[in-house]
Each structure stands twice: as structure tokens, then as C-alpha cells.
Coordinates of C-alpha atoms in Angstrom, one line a residue:
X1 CA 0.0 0.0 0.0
X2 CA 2.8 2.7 1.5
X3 CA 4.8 1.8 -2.2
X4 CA 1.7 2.5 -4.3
X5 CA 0.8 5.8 -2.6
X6 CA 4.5 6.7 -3.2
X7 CA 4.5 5.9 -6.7
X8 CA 1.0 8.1 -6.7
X9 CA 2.9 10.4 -5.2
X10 CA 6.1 10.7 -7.4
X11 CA 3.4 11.1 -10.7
X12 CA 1.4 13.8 -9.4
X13 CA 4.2 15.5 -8.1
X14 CA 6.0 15.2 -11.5
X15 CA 2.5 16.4 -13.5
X16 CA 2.7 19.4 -11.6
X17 CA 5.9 20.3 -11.7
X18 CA 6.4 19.5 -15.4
X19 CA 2.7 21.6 -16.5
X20 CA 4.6 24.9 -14.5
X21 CA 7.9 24.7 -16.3
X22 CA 5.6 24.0 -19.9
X23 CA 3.9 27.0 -18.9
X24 CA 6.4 29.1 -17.6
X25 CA 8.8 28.1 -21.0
X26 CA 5.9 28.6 -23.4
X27 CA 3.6 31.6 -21.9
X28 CA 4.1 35.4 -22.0
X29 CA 2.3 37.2 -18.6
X30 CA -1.0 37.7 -19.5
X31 CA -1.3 35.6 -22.6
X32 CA -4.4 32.8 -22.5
X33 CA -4.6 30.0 -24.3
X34 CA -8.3 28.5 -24.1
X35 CA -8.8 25.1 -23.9
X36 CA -11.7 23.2 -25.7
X37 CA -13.4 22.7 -21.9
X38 CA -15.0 25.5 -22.6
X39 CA -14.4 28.4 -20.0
X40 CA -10.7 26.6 -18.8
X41 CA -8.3 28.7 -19.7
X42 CA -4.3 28.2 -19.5
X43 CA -2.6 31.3 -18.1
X44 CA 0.8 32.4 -16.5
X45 CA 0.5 33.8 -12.9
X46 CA 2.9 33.8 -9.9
X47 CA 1.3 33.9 -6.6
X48 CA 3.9 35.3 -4.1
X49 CA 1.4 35.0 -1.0
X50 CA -0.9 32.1 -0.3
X51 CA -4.2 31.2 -1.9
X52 CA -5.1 34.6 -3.7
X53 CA -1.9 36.2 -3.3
X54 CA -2.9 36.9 0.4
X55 CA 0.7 37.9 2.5
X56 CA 2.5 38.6 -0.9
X57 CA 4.1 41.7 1.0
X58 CA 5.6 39.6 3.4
X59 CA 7.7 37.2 1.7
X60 CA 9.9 35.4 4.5
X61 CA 6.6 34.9 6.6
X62 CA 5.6 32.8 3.6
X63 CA 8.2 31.1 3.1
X64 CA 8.9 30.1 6.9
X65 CA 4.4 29.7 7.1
X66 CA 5.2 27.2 4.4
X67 CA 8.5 25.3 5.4
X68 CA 6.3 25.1 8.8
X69 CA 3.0 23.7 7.1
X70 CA 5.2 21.5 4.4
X71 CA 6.7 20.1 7.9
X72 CA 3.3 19.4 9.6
X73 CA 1.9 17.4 6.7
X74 CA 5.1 15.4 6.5
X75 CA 4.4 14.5 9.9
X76 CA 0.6 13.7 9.7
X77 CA 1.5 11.4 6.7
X78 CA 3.7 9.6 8.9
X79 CA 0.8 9.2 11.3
X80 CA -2.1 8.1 9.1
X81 CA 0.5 5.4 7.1
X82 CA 1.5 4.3 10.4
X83 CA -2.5 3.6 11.0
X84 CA -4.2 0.5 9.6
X85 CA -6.7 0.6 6.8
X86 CA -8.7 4.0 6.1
X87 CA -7.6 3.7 2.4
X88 CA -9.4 7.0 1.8
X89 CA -7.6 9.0 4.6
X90 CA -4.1 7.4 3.1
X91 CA -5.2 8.5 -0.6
X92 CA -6.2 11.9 0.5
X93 CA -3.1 12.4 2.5
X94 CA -1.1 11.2 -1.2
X95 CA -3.2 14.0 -2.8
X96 CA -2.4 16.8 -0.5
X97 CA 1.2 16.0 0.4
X98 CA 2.0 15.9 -3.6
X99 CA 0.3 19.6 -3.6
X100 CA 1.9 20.6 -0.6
X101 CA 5.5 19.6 -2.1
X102 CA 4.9 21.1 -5.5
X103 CA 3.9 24.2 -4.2
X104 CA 6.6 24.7 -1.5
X105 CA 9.2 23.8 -4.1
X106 CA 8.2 25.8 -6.5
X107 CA 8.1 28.7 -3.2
X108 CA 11.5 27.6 -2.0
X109 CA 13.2 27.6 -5.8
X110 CA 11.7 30.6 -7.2
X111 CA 10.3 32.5 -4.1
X112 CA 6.6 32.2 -6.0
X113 CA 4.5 29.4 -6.7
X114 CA 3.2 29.3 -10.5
X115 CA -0.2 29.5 -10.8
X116 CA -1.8 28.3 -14.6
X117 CA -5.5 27.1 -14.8
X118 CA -8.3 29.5 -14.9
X119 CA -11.6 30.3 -14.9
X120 CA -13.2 32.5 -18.1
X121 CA -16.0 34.4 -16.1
X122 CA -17.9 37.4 -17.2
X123 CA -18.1 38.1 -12.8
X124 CA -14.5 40.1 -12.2
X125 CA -13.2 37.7 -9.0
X126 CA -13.7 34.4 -10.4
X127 CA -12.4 35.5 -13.4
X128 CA -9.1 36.1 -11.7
X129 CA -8.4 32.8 -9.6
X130 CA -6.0 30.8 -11.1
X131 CA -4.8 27.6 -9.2
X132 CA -2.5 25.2 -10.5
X133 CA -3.0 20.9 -10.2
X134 CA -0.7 21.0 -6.0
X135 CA -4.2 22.9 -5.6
X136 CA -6.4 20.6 -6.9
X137 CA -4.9 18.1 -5.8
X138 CA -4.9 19.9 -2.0
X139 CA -8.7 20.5 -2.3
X140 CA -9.5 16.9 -3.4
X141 CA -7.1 14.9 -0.8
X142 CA -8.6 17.2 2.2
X143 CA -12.2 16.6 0.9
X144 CA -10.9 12.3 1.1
X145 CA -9.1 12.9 4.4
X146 CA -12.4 14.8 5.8
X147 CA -14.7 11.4 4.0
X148 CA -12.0 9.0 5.3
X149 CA -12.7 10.1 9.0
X150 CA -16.4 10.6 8.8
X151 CA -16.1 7.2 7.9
X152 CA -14.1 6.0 10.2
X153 CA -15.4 7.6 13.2
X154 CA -18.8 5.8 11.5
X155 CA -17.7 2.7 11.7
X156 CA -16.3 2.7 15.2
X157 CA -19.6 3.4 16.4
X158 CA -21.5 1.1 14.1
X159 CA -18.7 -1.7 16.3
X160 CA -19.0 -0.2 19.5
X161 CA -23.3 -0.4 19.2
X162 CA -22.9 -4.1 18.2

């Protein structure tokens, strides 16, 4: 199990990281490409804050916010792989642990994280979020880890009752 979440891992890690430098070789600032998804949209943006360009002023508290939250999902990974079945909580800790890693090395390597799918909206702000697939990949393996321990605190009390 621990081998195939690693490989999981390594792929979605590589995806990401390969889609940035694609975009960052190939794309001017400003210059879309659509996609034929209809309102997708491929776009270069750096994000030198978090999710929105939020702290982009304050650099080092970024990068040391990061380092600190890349350390604390390093460490619950080692907790829930350590833990017996809960498939779902292990797959959505894969998810957000490749997400968390391409984004804090793209933060550590180029002090901004490169930011490339968006939204063509006729509203102004969600016409302006662009995410790249570590956030996807965040947002999915949190929504697993939050449906892997519904689930498991379901079950326990389904085996405590009987």
C-alpha cells in the first residue's frame, strides 16, 4: 500500500511540476490560451502569497508559514501510514502531500508558486483565480481525508453499538 501511494505520489508530483515549467517556457504574462473545456483557460500567474496572493508583502513569513505547514503534513502522513486501513484518509493524504511539495518547491526555488489554470467568467473575482493541479490536488485529498474520517469515526460506532 505505503509503495503504491509513493509511486501516486512521485506522478502527481512530477505532473505538476512538469505543467509549471511547460507554462512558464511557453507563456508570456497575461497571454491565455483557451482550452476546448469551454471556460478553462491556461494562463501564466505567480502567486507570491498564499491562496489569492494573500501575504505577498511579506515574503519570508511565507516562506517560513510554508516550510512550517510542508513540515506538519510530512508529519501527519507519517501518522495516518503508520495507522491501519482507512484507504481513503491514506489516498487523500497522497493528494495533499503531492500539492503541498509542488507548491513549497516551487516557493523555496523561485520564491513564487506558478499558478496556470483558470476560470473565463464574465463576474470580475472568479475570473481572476488561477490555481495550478498541488491545488487541486490539495482540495480533493482534504475533501478524502475529511470522507476517510467521517467514515471511520462511522464505523467505530457502528462496532461499539454491536
Amino acid at each position: 500500500m505505503l509503495s503504491a501511494m509513493l509511486v501516486l505520489f512521485a506522478l502527481l508530483l512530477c505532473a505538476d511540476v512538469i505543467f509549471k515549467k511547460q507554462v512558464e517556457e511557453e507563456l508570456n504574462p497575461g497571454e491565455e490560451r483557451e482550452l476546448p473545456f469551454g471556460k478553462i483557460v491556461v494562463r501564466k500567474v505567480y502567486n507570491r502569497g498564499f491562496l489569492l496572493n494573500l501575504f505577498e508583502r511579506y515574503p519570508a513569513a511565507v516562506k517560513w508559514a510554508s516550510l512550517f505547514a510542508g513540515a506538519g503534513v510530512l508529519l501527519w502522513d507519517c501518522l495516518t501510514f503508520a495507522k491501519k486501513r482507512n484507504y481513503i484518509r491514506k489516498l487523500g493524504m497522497t493528494l495533499v502531500s503531492a500539492g503541498a511539495a509542488s507548491n513549497l518547491f516551487d516557493r523555496l526555488t523561485k520564491g513564487k508558486v506558478v499558478d496556470y489554470i483558470g476560470w473565463r467568467s464574465e463576474k470580475k473575482f472568479p475570473g481572476r483565480i488561477t490555481a495550478n493541479l498541488g491545488d487541486i490536488y490539495l482540495a480533493c485529498g482534504s475533501a478524502l481525508v475529511m470522507a476517510g474520517e467521517i467514515l471511520s469515526v462511522t464505523l467505530s460506532k457502528k462496532k461499539v453499538k454491536k
